[in-house]
Amino acid sequence: MSLLTETNKANLLMKRDDITAILDNINNPKDLKKLNNAELEQLCSEIREYLISTVSQTGGHLASNLGVVELSVALHKVFNSPNDQIVFDVGHQCYTHKILTGRKEAFKTLRTENGISGFTRPIESEHDIFSSGHSSVSVSQAIGLAKAKEIKGEKGKVIAVIGDGALTGGLAYEALNCCDGFCGNLIVVLNDNNMSISQNVGSMSKHLTTVRTSKKYFTFKSRVRRALSRMPMLGGQINRFITFVNAKIRRKVYNNATFFEDLGFRYYGPIDGHDIEGLIAALETAKAHTHPVLIHINTKKGKGYIPAEKNPTQFHGIGKFDIETGESLSGGENFSAAFGKTLCELAAKDSRICCITAAMAEGTGLSEFAAKYPKRFFDVGIAEQHAVTFASGLAKNGMVPVFAVYSTFLQRAYDQLIHDVAMQGLKVIFGIDRAGFVGEDGESHQGIFDVSYLNTVPDMSIYAPADYNELSLMLGRSIYHDKGAAAIRYPRGGTEAVTELYNYDKSDYAVIGNNSSSSCIICYGREFKSCYEAYAELDDTFLIKISKVKPLNPQIIDELKNTKHVYFFEESIKTGSIGSVLAEMLEEKGINASFKHIAINDEFVKQASVKRQLEKYGLDRQSVINEVLNGKENEA
């Protein structure tokens, strides 16, 4: 049985054997211009089928993309990209945009090594304006683009597409606050697919939106205004009075308009985001304006695929799945789940423990905690800066806040981490999920920077567990033994036990093998597995596994006194990393061992599987073996 919705199945049945599928003939946005509304609707059905089929094989952001198919088609129907510039906030909902802008065939390579990205990337197409991946940035970017066009005298509109989720981020409001009278060529499309910003007044609101977005109405209003402007004295007064009355009526009918129009926008909405005809009418009206416009549309996440409609959170970012059942083809225990389980166990005994997430409760393993301890669980939306400062307030009044956050998103709260937590000497625990390589999400999501930027924060402790047992021990240690802020960083996905049982204790590091050997391998976190397996195959080599990477225990240097060659392997950007700190310590102590630091150089890591990324950067088992053997050969 097909899990396509009835509406989508009905649309798909419109195809006939003697008619070529419309999508087959769409190679660039210009091909949309000649299609009528019925053909556009069929095109949307075909795109949905293509999205579901492809993402089931590659994984990706499915629910959000199914929700913006009509919007993406309407945008490219009305506007002329790239002269009109479309900026997608976050960029995770850009799949239809990619299909329509010359990447239809390449779309089959979505999120694969050397394939196309799951986010917008200018390197792929001139239709992708920015390299995206983080939230709440589109309006700021669009204002800059629009103002540059005005200064240079270039024609064209700039359209920011932002979701209600991204509108929970403070940067979006900073940008909206700057729009009044600033850019006449700016259009903001608010894609509201879950959280209602405010109530609208039913059918009257919808009816007036239909009237106000009609070309006839807008043309008539413009003509009246021009005629009145030509009348000496009286015309200006009448025009101002009409504007005043119009604004009063809009505020009574459209609650949303009060907020957005106070910020200087012409507001249209809410509009059915799956109604091609209505969307095109609204966008055409916005295009004719010489004033900032905000179009508020309502869409359904997962539109057209029953499992995604029923569970949009699961299908927000999903791996490979079975189309017929909607069931994920990947699973099993992982670090996120282990983190959440341990927190629940600790919270059952300690009422001070609170959890904070930035719209990532399920992704960071906190769903169970949220259900068991709702009064101590806080989802602050996509607002990492607020999350950290909010945590500082909790800590100041005696709570123990734990902020679970993806490594790539904690970057946004660097200032708050320094000023509001560390400088205040407060105990805030950071569960840094997706640390290290994250695979197919690409450059914007790799968790390779947190070690380096956290390393600069005074009195900050950083732990790097190699498996779930260590994760549990380190979480308890950071809560009950460390004085100030602490971070526990762990990778995406699960882990496999090493070939020999590791002796867990509360020490900062462990020495495995004979420290009088000529070569030493040093590592931490996920890299322990590769390094341990390599160590097991090498002669005259010992291994140091670091558990607490900041501050580094100075006794580690004493372990290296008789060593000729030191190899430090870490899944981090090299500059400012733990390996860099260790190299300085070796030099200061006068240890003459040669030091080789294998980490990521000054670059952004592109999409590929984690396995391939580890191989590429010399961090897999065989690369570790080769590195040590090459050192021994060079010595000989």
XYZ file of C-alpha atoms in Angstrom:
636
model
C 0.000 0.000 0.000
C 1.357 3.409 -0.964
C 1.992 5.849 1.850
C 1.528 8.860 -0.401
C -1.426 10.953 0.745
C -4.699 10.661 -1.177
C -4.222 14.129 -2.654
C -0.769 13.338 -3.920
C -1.867 9.954 -5.309
C -4.725 11.672 -7.142
C -2.309 14.166 -8.653
C 0.025 11.412 -9.733
C -2.854 9.656 -11.493
C -3.174 12.718 -13.735
C -0.176 11.393 -15.716
C -1.020 9.479 -18.872
C 1.178 7.175 -20.889
C 1.078 9.492 -23.874
C 2.220 12.502 -21.881
C 5.833 12.968 -20.815
C 6.186 13.720 -17.107
C 6.517 17.473 -16.640
C 9.601 17.214 -14.428
C 11.495 15.534 -17.276
C 11.315 18.806 -19.207
C 12.336 21.130 -16.361
C 16.031 21.942 -16.623
C 16.126 25.505 -15.298
C 13.716 28.063 -13.774
C 12.836 29.508 -17.187
C 11.068 26.269 -18.075
C 8.471 27.034 -15.398
C 7.331 30.260 -17.040
C 5.292 28.509 -19.732
C 3.406 26.174 -17.365
C -0.173 26.850 -16.264
C -1.441 26.282 -12.727
C -2.687 22.739 -13.386
C 0.702 21.785 -14.836
C 2.460 23.378 -11.892
C 0.365 21.308 -9.502
C 1.280 18.129 -11.354
C 4.922 19.185 -11.297
C 4.708 19.512 -7.509
C 3.400 15.940 -7.255
C 6.231 14.651 -9.419
C 8.801 16.527 -7.344
C 7.392 15.045 -4.145
C 7.713 11.558 -5.555
C 11.303 12.295 -6.577
C 12.134 13.720 -3.132
C 10.770 10.698 -1.291
C 12.501 8.248 -3.615
C 15.885 9.982 -3.405
C 15.983 10.763 0.313
C 14.992 7.172 1.137
C 18.330 6.190 -0.447
C 20.584 9.037 0.706
C 19.000 10.275 3.911
C 18.388 13.965 4.460
C 15.845 16.547 5.536
C 12.597 15.196 4.155
C 9.654 16.647 6.106
C 10.692 20.276 5.671
C 11.320 19.818 1.940
C 7.974 18.154 1.309
C 6.383 21.159 2.956
C 7.882 23.803 0.647
C 7.444 22.200 -2.774
C 4.683 24.578 -3.898
C 6.458 27.574 -2.411
C 9.708 26.748 -4.218
C 7.898 26.252 -7.519
C 5.954 29.504 -7.087
C 9.102 31.467 -6.242
C 10.833 30.339 -9.422
C 7.664 30.878 -11.449
C 7.318 34.519 -10.341
C 10.908 35.639 -9.907
C 13.942 35.483 -12.166
C 16.727 33.798 -10.257
C 19.591 34.604 -9.923
C 18.896 38.260 -10.791
C 16.217 38.012 -8.152
C 18.105 36.437 -5.259
C 16.423 33.795 -3.090
C 17.993 33.199 0.328
C 16.874 30.075 2.198
C 17.277 30.249 5.957
C 19.214 27.217 7.271
C 19.073 25.842 3.711
C 17.791 22.415 4.729
C 14.563 23.032 2.732
C 16.314 23.795 -0.576
C 15.855 20.409 -2.310
C 13.081 21.494 -4.707
C 15.052 24.669 -5.422
C 18.031 22.503 -6.402
C 15.927 20.301 -8.646
C 14.520 23.353 -10.441
C 17.884 25.055 -10.916
C 19.725 22.575 -13.101
C 20.599 19.900 -10.545
C 17.792 17.462 -11.260
C 20.073 14.605 -12.319
C 22.755 15.427 -9.758
C 20.107 15.323 -7.047
C 20.519 11.535 -6.966
C 23.951 12.170 -5.414
C 22.469 14.192 -2.536
C 24.725 14.220 0.555
C 27.179 11.708 -0.894
C 30.912 12.194 -1.300
C 31.569 14.445 -4.313
C 27.794 14.776 -4.764
C 25.553 17.765 -4.136
C 25.084 19.148 -0.641
C 21.941 18.959 1.441
C 22.249 22.727 1.908
C 22.699 25.646 -0.474
C 26.241 25.959 -1.801
C 27.300 28.733 -4.243
C 30.010 26.420 -5.553
C 27.227 24.246 -7.001
C 25.104 26.917 -8.660
C 24.713 30.651 -9.163
C 21.169 30.210 -7.848
C 22.557 29.373 -4.380
C 23.418 32.745 -2.879
C 25.068 31.705 0.400
C 26.607 28.562 1.816
C 24.042 27.716 4.479
C 23.540 25.417 7.430
C 22.766 27.571 10.471
C 19.500 29.187 11.459
C 18.010 32.701 11.622
C 20.487 34.348 9.227
C 18.451 34.846 6.041
C 16.859 38.220 6.781
C 20.194 39.795 7.723
C 21.782 38.390 4.586
C 18.860 39.531 2.433
C 18.978 43.077 3.797
C 22.651 43.267 2.895
C 22.001 41.942 -0.597
C 19.064 44.282 -1.137
C 20.927 47.348 0.074
C 23.899 46.510 -2.152
C 21.539 46.289 -5.141
C 20.103 49.714 -4.303
C 23.523 51.319 -3.909
C 24.719 49.885 -7.234
C 21.467 50.694 -9.014
C 20.833 47.042 -9.898
C 17.342 45.767 -10.562
C 15.881 42.709 -8.921
C 14.285 41.615 -5.699
C 15.810 39.783 -2.752
C 13.623 37.152 -1.115
C 14.392 35.688 2.322
C 12.595 32.418 3.074
C 12.517 31.841 6.821
C 10.599 29.292 8.897
C 8.742 29.859 12.137
C 11.375 27.746 13.890
C 14.199 29.988 12.660
C 12.168 32.968 13.824
C 12.812 31.847 17.403
C 16.441 32.948 16.953
C 17.360 36.440 18.114
C 19.347 37.317 14.984
C 16.164 37.188 12.919
C 14.565 39.869 15.093
C 17.654 42.049 15.002
C 17.350 41.960 11.218
C 13.586 42.563 11.116
C 14.106 45.574 13.352
C 16.318 47.144 10.671
C 13.904 46.780 7.765
C 11.677 49.844 8.196
C 12.233 52.064 5.161
C 15.585 50.398 4.596
C 15.118 48.214 1.531
C 12.298 48.652 -0.936
C 13.386 45.577 -2.888
C 13.150 43.165 0.073
C 10.571 40.386 0.457
C 10.430 38.076 3.473
C 8.461 34.835 3.171
C 7.576 33.436 6.584
C 6.971 29.708 6.244
C 4.789 28.840 9.233
C 4.564 25.061 9.462
C 4.094 24.447 13.141
C 4.208 27.301 15.631
C 1.488 29.905 15.194
C 2.841 33.402 15.788
C -0.660 34.682 16.508
C -4.267 33.908 15.757
C -5.945 35.201 12.628
C -9.613 36.047 12.265
C -10.857 33.096 10.221
C -12.611 33.467 6.909
C -12.651 37.284 6.895
C -8.871 37.367 7.157
C -8.530 34.820 4.338
C -11.000 36.684 2.165
C -9.304 40.048 2.627
C -5.908 38.456 1.954
C -7.279 37.144 -1.354
C -8.558 40.623 -2.230
C -5.391 42.426 -1.172
C -3.090 40.106 -3.136
C -5.037 40.431 -6.368
C -3.329 42.368 -9.132
C -6.491 44.374 -9.861
C -6.717 45.600 -6.274
C -3.063 46.569 -6.078
C -3.164 48.343 -9.483
C -6.338 50.215 -8.537
C -4.872 51.325 -5.208
C -1.710 52.567 -6.901
C -3.698 54.578 -9.436
C -5.803 56.207 -6.704
C -2.694 57.164 -4.770
C -1.064 58.670 -7.878
C -4.219 60.639 -8.695
C -4.485 61.981 -5.166
C -0.834 62.966 -5.147
C -1.486 65.253 -8.136
C -4.229 67.181 -6.279
C -2.814 70.269 -4.601
C -3.273 70.554 -0.829
C -6.264 68.265 -0.371
C -4.881 65.214 -2.141
C -2.031 64.677 0.340
C -4.375 64.950 3.306
C -6.838 62.449 1.814
C -4.012 60.052 1.043
C -2.722 60.201 4.626
C -6.230 59.726 5.995
C -6.834 56.658 3.788
C -3.503 55.200 4.902
C -4.400 55.791 8.558
C -7.836 54.160 8.242
C -6.403 51.288 6.199
C -3.828 50.559 8.895
C -6.502 50.616 11.624
C -8.677 48.143 9.726
C -5.741 45.825 9.023
C -4.781 45.774 12.688
C -8.299 44.801 13.686
C -8.506 42.018 11.119
C -4.881 40.789 11.052
C -3.323 40.271 14.473
C -0.053 39.285 12.766
C 0.003 42.565 10.874
C 0.327 44.550 14.095
C 3.790 43.179 14.748
C 5.188 43.025 11.232
C 3.704 46.281 9.997
C 5.046 48.070 13.058
C 8.442 46.886 11.830
C 7.823 48.552 8.475
C 6.536 45.660 6.349
C 3.495 45.373 4.136
C 1.966 42.189 5.532
C 0.064 39.570 3.504
C -1.265 36.421 5.072
C -1.788 33.874 6.249
C -1.815 32.195 2.846
C -2.192 28.479 2.092
C 1.337 27.414 1.269
C 0.107 24.509 -0.836
C -2.137 26.624 -3.075
C -0.068 27.391 -6.167
C -2.503 29.973 -7.515
C -2.713 31.838 -4.220
C 1.045 31.779 -3.724
C 1.726 33.114 -7.204
C -0.813 35.923 -6.701
C 0.774 36.951 -3.391
C 4.308 36.827 -4.793
C 3.311 38.840 -7.878
C 1.822 41.508 -5.607
C 4.926 41.578 -3.433
C 7.088 41.864 -6.525
C 5.221 45.021 -7.579
C 5.856 46.763 -4.240
C 8.553 49.354 -3.643
C 8.423 48.731 0.077
C 9.525 45.799 2.285
C 6.918 43.023 2.165
C 6.316 40.057 4.451
C 4.237 37.143 3.170
C 3.047 34.747 5.842
C 2.254 31.269 4.526
C 1.005 28.136 6.272
C 2.469 24.800 5.174
C 2.372 21.213 6.410
C 5.621 19.475 7.169
C 5.880 16.145 5.401
C 3.123 17.088 2.939
C 2.312 14.208 0.596
C 3.924 11.348 2.539
C 1.865 9.908 5.401
C 4.728 8.824 7.743
C 6.363 12.264 7.440
C 3.042 14.038 8.046
C 2.383 11.929 11.148
C 5.898 12.252 12.529
C 7.631 15.315 11.029
C 10.239 15.315 13.807
C 11.457 11.847 12.856
C 11.563 12.839 9.184
C 13.182 16.224 9.801
C 16.607 14.706 9.382
C 16.494 11.017 8.638
C 18.852 8.366 7.323
C 17.894 5.798 4.724
C 14.355 4.485 5.145
C 11.863 2.028 3.653
C 9.383 3.953 1.472
C 6.663 1.328 1.849
C 6.713 1.314 5.655
C 8.389 4.611 6.461
C 10.695 2.782 8.873
C 14.287 3.898 9.307
C 16.968 1.507 8.095
C 19.448 2.722 10.694
C 19.168 2.580 14.439
C 20.669 1.087 17.557
C 22.131 2.698 20.653
C 24.047 5.924 20.274
C 25.858 8.523 22.356
C 22.879 10.895 22.388
C 20.594 8.223 23.855
C 23.237 7.192 26.385
C 23.648 10.822 27.437
C 19.899 11.245 27.946
C 19.619 7.968 29.863
C 22.403 8.944 32.260
C 20.871 12.357 32.841
C 17.549 10.767 33.757
C 19.298 8.508 36.263
C 21.141 11.425 37.845
C 18.056 13.660 37.877
C 16.077 10.990 39.724
C 18.467 11.421 42.666
C 19.253 15.141 42.334
C 16.430 17.680 41.950
C 18.892 20.433 41.065
C 19.638 18.959 37.640
C 17.891 20.754 34.746
C 18.145 20.207 31.012
C 18.139 22.797 28.245
C 17.875 22.247 24.507
C 17.757 24.606 21.550
C 14.937 22.940 19.567
C 16.819 19.635 19.540
C 15.169 17.549 22.286
C 14.976 14.367 20.236
C 18.289 14.861 18.432
C 20.187 15.268 21.714
C 18.460 12.340 23.432
C 16.396 14.381 25.885
C 12.880 13.203 25.010
C 12.705 10.861 28.006
C 14.003 13.553 30.345
C 11.393 15.994 29.021
C 8.622 13.480 29.712
C 9.823 12.522 33.195
C 10.860 15.941 34.459
C 8.858 18.566 32.529
C 9.407 21.268 35.161
C 13.159 20.867 34.823
C 13.266 20.663 31.026
C 13.509 23.786 28.856
C 13.349 23.989 25.074
C 14.280 27.590 24.280
C 13.931 27.298 20.491
C 16.768 28.023 18.108
C 18.397 30.437 20.546
C 21.747 29.072 21.683
C 22.920 32.420 23.025
C 19.855 32.701 25.243
C 20.235 29.053 26.285
C 23.726 29.649 27.703
C 22.849 32.871 29.505
C 19.604 31.341 30.790
C 21.695 28.469 32.137
C 23.895 30.954 33.966
C 20.822 32.286 35.783
C 19.762 28.791 36.782
C 23.269 28.041 38.037
C 23.513 31.276 39.989
C 20.447 30.312 41.991
C 21.635 26.843 42.856
C 20.490 24.630 39.999
C 22.790 22.429 37.901
C 21.881 23.197 34.274
C 22.937 20.843 31.494
C 22.791 22.311 27.995
C 22.725 19.562 25.341
C 23.703 21.080 21.998
C 25.301 20.103 18.702
C 28.927 21.165 18.476
C 28.332 23.246 15.361
C 25.539 25.242 17.043
C 27.376 25.972 20.283
C 29.700 28.122 18.162
C 26.926 30.729 18.112
C 27.134 31.209 21.889
C 30.882 31.702 22.302
C 30.522 35.169 23.845
C 27.904 34.014 26.357
C 30.008 30.988 27.260
C 32.959 33.218 28.151
C 31.200 36.196 29.701
C 28.043 34.800 31.289
C 29.283 31.399 32.458
C 33.062 31.060 32.748
C 33.788 34.608 33.912
C 31.093 34.258 36.555
C 32.607 31.006 37.824
C 29.334 29.148 37.357
C 28.788 25.414 37.044
C 27.057 24.831 33.714
C 27.466 21.471 32.000
C 27.631 21.368 28.194
C 26.751 18.093 26.506
C 28.380 18.645 23.124
C 26.724 16.276 20.693
C 27.971 15.567 17.138
C 31.568 16.388 18.116
C 34.082 15.561 15.399
C 33.104 14.392 11.930
C 29.365 14.205 11.247
C 29.505 12.829 7.730
C 26.984 13.733 5.087
C 25.725 17.047 6.496
C 28.876 18.692 5.205
C 30.916 21.789 5.993
C 28.400 23.668 8.115
C 27.774 20.835 10.568
C 31.178 19.259 11.227
C 31.939 19.377 14.950
C 35.638 20.040 14.532
C 35.929 23.494 16.101
C 34.641 23.084 19.670
C 37.904 21.793 21.152
C 39.826 24.783 19.808
C 37.399 27.475 20.889
C 36.626 25.892 24.276
C 40.371 25.541 24.820
C 40.573 29.334 25.016
C 38.039 29.605 27.859
C 39.663 29.919 31.315
C 38.683 27.387 34.006
C 36.754 25.265 31.516
C 37.017 21.492 31.807
C 36.657 19.370 28.672
C 36.032 15.623 28.650
C 36.109 13.245 25.683
C 34.555 9.817 26.361
C 35.422 6.898 24.115
C 32.263 4.949 24.908
C 28.997 5.032 26.864
C 30.488 3.923 30.184
C 32.981 6.765 30.099
C 30.259 9.192 29.075
C 28.305 8.286 32.206
C 31.360 8.577 34.454
C 32.368 11.933 32.999
C 28.884 13.394 33.315
C 28.818 12.501 37.012
C 32.354 13.794 37.484
C 31.617 17.143 35.844
C 28.514 17.641 37.994
C 29.907 16.579 41.353
C 33.681 17.120 41.235
C 34.556 19.998 38.891
C 34.167 23.488 40.329
C 33.203 25.456 37.244
C 31.887 24.936 33.738
C 32.520 21.632 32.013
C 31.990 20.241 28.527
C 31.577 16.597 27.572
C 32.040 16.110 23.848
C 30.903 12.945 22.099
C 30.433 11.928 18.457
C 27.388 11.321 16.336
C 26.085 7.775 16.310
C 27.295 4.814 18.314
C 30.484 3.100 19.268
C 32.004 -0.363 19.231
C 33.895 -1.810 22.167
C 37.659 -2.091 21.740
C 39.162 -5.551 21.468
C 40.369 -5.520 25.078
C 38.438 -4.280 28.094
C 39.462 -0.775 29.114
C 39.898 -0.159 32.828
C 37.555 2.736 33.672
C 38.568 5.022 36.501
C 38.525 8.690 37.404
C 41.996 9.508 36.127
C 42.570 12.111 33.439
C 44.492 9.722 31.209
C 45.562 6.101 30.888
C 48.797 4.540 29.667
C 48.396 1.305 27.716
C 51.597 -0.642 27.121
C 55.208 0.041 28.096
C 56.047 3.754 28.285
C 59.711 2.993 27.638
C 58.843 2.097 24.031
C 60.319 4.305 21.322
C 56.977 5.421 19.855
C 53.845 6.731 21.530
C 50.363 7.181 20.094
C 48.173 9.758 21.872
C 44.442 10.207 21.291
C 41.077 10.876 22.876
C 37.377 10.296 22.265
C 36.210 8.260 19.284
C 39.758 8.115 17.941
C 40.676 5.720 20.780
C 39.204 2.745 18.905
C 41.311 3.288 15.757
C 44.433 4.031 17.781
C 43.981 1.061 20.104
C 43.576 -1.340 17.190
C 46.670 0.154 15.540
C 48.662 -0.076 18.788
C 47.737 -3.763 19.056
C 49.446 -4.416 15.694
C 52.581 -2.353 16.298
C 55.831 -3.253 18.050
C 57.804 -1.008 20.384
C 54.822 1.346 20.744
C 52.609 2.392 23.620
C 49.338 4.312 23.779
C 48.120 7.208 25.901
C 44.383 7.696 26.003
C 43.354 11.093 27.332
C 39.984 11.324 29.062
C 40.123 14.903 30.325
C 41.591 16.979 27.523
C 41.419 20.350 29.308
C 43.279 21.046 31.402
C 45.844 18.502 30.297
C 47.371 16.659 33.184
C 51.084 17.667 33.204
C 52.009 14.125 34.287
C 51.403 13.106 30.664
C 54.687 14.801 29.796
C 56.503 12.653 32.350
C 55.231 9.562 30.537
C 57.035 10.742 27.375
C 60.511 11.287 28.795
C 61.966 8.140 27.201
C 60.038 8.347 23.956
C 61.623 9.164 20.602
C 58.479 9.658 18.528
C 55.105 11.066 19.601
C 52.059 10.849 17.320
C 48.986 12.793 18.361
C 45.751 11.913 16.533
C 42.670 14.076 17.013
C 39.405 14.670 15.195
C 39.625 18.452 15.401
C 40.854 21.506 13.577
C 44.588 21.660 14.247
C 44.928 25.315 15.263
C 44.425 25.744 19.005
C 43.687 22.055 19.534
C 44.826 19.714 22.295
C 47.721 18.500 20.186
C 48.951 22.080 19.893
C 48.829 22.465 23.669
C 50.739 19.213 24.175
C 53.417 20.296 21.686
C 53.939 23.498 23.690
C 54.187 21.521 26.925
C 56.799 19.197 25.395
C 58.868 22.146 24.275
C 58.606 23.905 27.638
C 59.731 20.769 29.462
C 62.600 20.221 27.040
C 61.386 16.840 25.802
C 63.280 16.186 22.561
C 60.978 13.574 21.085
C 59.854 14.231 17.520
C 56.222 15.287 17.494
C 53.739 14.590 14.682
C 50.260 16.094 14.976
C 47.642 14.437 12.763
C 44.526 16.609 12.708
C 42.546 18.763 10.298
C 44.436 21.596 8.685
C 43.057 25.035 7.895
C 40.012 23.900 5.902
C 36.318 23.034 6.025
C 35.495 19.329 5.877
C 33.251 18.391 2.979
C 30.458 15.816 3.023
C 31.275 12.121 2.944
C 30.648 9.211 5.243
C 32.419 9.414 8.603
C 34.443 6.358 7.575
C 35.736 8.155 4.481
C 36.438 11.337 6.426
C 38.534 9.446 8.952
C 40.468 7.816 6.100
C 40.981 11.092 4.250
C 42.428 12.871 7.276
C 44.643 9.987 8.402
C 42.612 9.060 11.475
C 41.537 5.485 10.702
C 43.300 2.366 11.984
C 45.420 1.767 8.879
C 46.508 5.407 8.674
C 47.676 5.308 12.295
C 49.697 2.154 11.588
C 51.231 3.663 8.454
C 52.171 6.870 10.258
C 54.058 5.045 13.000
C 55.750 2.602 10.613
C 56.883 5.462 8.365
C 58.436 7.131 11.389
C 60.335 3.988 12.276
C 61.539 3.547 8.677
C 62.770 7.139 8.487
C 64.649 6.657 11.736
C 66.331 3.541 10.377
